Amino acid sequence: MIEKSKRQLALKTAWFSIFGNIILALAKGITGVLGNSYALVADAIESTTDVFSSLLVVVGLKYSTRPADENHPYGHGKAEAVVTFFVVAFLIVSAGIIAIQSIKNIQTPHASPEPFTLVVLLIVVLIKGLSYRFVSKKGEQLKSTSLKADAWHHRSDAITSLLAFVGISIALLMGDGYEAADDWAALLASGFIIYNAYLIFRPALSEVMDEHKYDDLVEQIRIISENISGVEATEKCFVRKNGMVFNVDLHLVVNGDITVRDGHELAHIVKDTLCTQIPEIADVHIHVEPDTF
């Protein structure tokens, strides 16, 4: 079962993203409208979708950390990866909206953005960069797929804001004929958002499909198990990620002359030791094999 403190830390991190995105979405939207910058308005649209996707992360974290029950004997951890798919969908939708409006703006003559928009964008890039580092660190610490996805939202926002800064700078420096540089920046940002959506989608799909990506953890499991008295070797070792925890299937090789009771007790010792030394492991299913047949 997920430790209560981990669950609370994950939820606090998600709420940090929500409140931060609300403030930045309002700031970018107002500045974009007043400063005649669609790149900033597009950035505000992305931040708004980030708010909804972060709310989904909260829902997913709450549901995925529920204990196992009769209908879900392995727990509800896969819900976190499923929620990540919805987060990706929000990104794709926002990228589509930004791209369509950018193309319309490129085809329509308009005034250049106001210089003060650059100051706002620099502040946004700084805040989003720091937010990415904070949320990404928590995602790694908690082994949370959805928090890692949320971190990528922050990084995506930082880069799209940087692109907007470049576009507005070109429009202001080059003058007449370059007013659409701002819109081209927004269009480029939409492509980057799609790319980020793929980077978020891939590990979530890997988790749902139980793809093997945990060689370091497997090696750690083998070392701990083989150092326990009575264990001669380990054979098969499969690891599945389930939310913020892992389920392990492990084959132990033991002396073929010991009793069934002794083998059973040894398996429990190995399981308890692994769960104690590697807190991210929720459960270990052990098959005991004799060293000789």
Short mmCIF file of N, CA and C in Angstrom, two decimals, residues 4 29 50 63 105 116 127 132-133 138 144 153 156 172 174 192 196 200 207 212 249 271:
data_model
loop_
_atom_site.label_atom_id
_atom_site.label_comp_id
_atom_site.label_asym_id
_atom_site.label_seq_id
_atom_site.Cartn_x
_atom_site.Cartn_y
_atom_site.Cartn_z
N LYS A 4 0.99 6.93 3.25
CA LYS A 4 0.13 8.12 3.26
C LYS A 4 0.92 9.38 2.96
N GLY A 29 -2.79 35.68 -20.46
CA GLY A 29 -3.96 36.03 -21.26
C GLY A 29 -4.21 37.53 -21.28
N ASP A 50 -3.47 23.18 -19.09
CA ASP A 50 -2.64 22.57 -18.05
C ASP A 50 -3.37 22.51 -16.71
N TYR A 63 -7.33 8.24 -6.94
CA TYR A 63 -7.91 6.93 -7.25
C TYR A 63 -6.85 5.84 -7.29
N ASN A 105 -4.10 34.15 -38.05
CA ASN A 105 -3.45 35.43 -37.75
C ASN A 105 -2.34 35.76 -38.75
N PHE A 116 6.23 45.60 -23.67
CA PHE A 116 6.14 45.13 -22.28
C PHE A 116 5.81 43.63 -22.19
N ILE A 127 9.80 31.20 -14.06
CA ILE A 127 8.90 30.48 -13.14
C ILE A 127 8.65 29.06 -13.64
N TYR A 132 9.26 23.20 -13.48
CA TYR A 132 9.61 21.92 -14.10
C TYR A 132 10.58 21.14 -13.22
N ARG A 133 11.61 21.80 -12.74
CA ARG A 133 12.60 21.12 -11.91
C ARG A 133 11.98 20.58 -10.63
N LYS A 138 9.96 15.66 -7.84
CA LYS A 138 8.96 14.95 -7.04
C LYS A 138 8.43 13.72 -7.80
N SER A 144 6.08 8.57 -9.97
CA SER A 144 4.74 8.90 -10.44
C SER A 144 4.75 9.30 -11.92
N HIS A 153 4.63 19.33 -18.79
CA HIS A 153 3.76 20.47 -19.11
C HIS A 153 4.47 21.78 -18.78
N SER A 156 7.24 22.31 -21.29
CA SER A 156 6.64 22.71 -22.55
C SER A 156 6.23 24.17 -22.52
N LEU A 172 9.39 43.20 -33.14
CA LEU A 172 9.70 44.55 -32.66
C LEU A 172 10.99 45.09 -33.29
N MET A 174 12.55 44.07 -36.18
CA MET A 174 12.55 44.15 -37.64
C MET A 174 11.51 45.14 -38.18
N PHE A 192 5.80 21.95 -31.06
CA PHE A 192 6.58 21.48 -29.91
C PHE A 192 5.67 20.82 -28.87
N ASN A 196 5.96 17.09 -27.25
CA ASN A 196 5.93 16.82 -25.82
C ASN A 196 4.85 15.82 -25.46
N ILE A 200 5.27 12.31 -23.31
CA ILE A 200 4.48 11.98 -22.13
C ILE A 200 3.72 10.67 -22.33
N GLU A 207 3.88 1.62 -19.33
CA GLU A 207 3.42 1.14 -18.02
C GLU A 207 2.17 0.28 -18.16
N HIS A 212 9.17 -4.05 -19.95
CA HIS A 212 10.29 -4.15 -19.02
C HIS A 212 11.25 -2.99 -19.23
N ASP A 249 7.57 -10.43 -9.63
CA ASP A 249 7.48 -11.89 -9.72
C ASP A 249 8.90 -12.43 -9.70
N LYS A 271 10.52 -11.92 0.75
CA LYS A 271 9.50 -10.90 0.43
C LYS A 271 9.56 -9.75 1.43
#
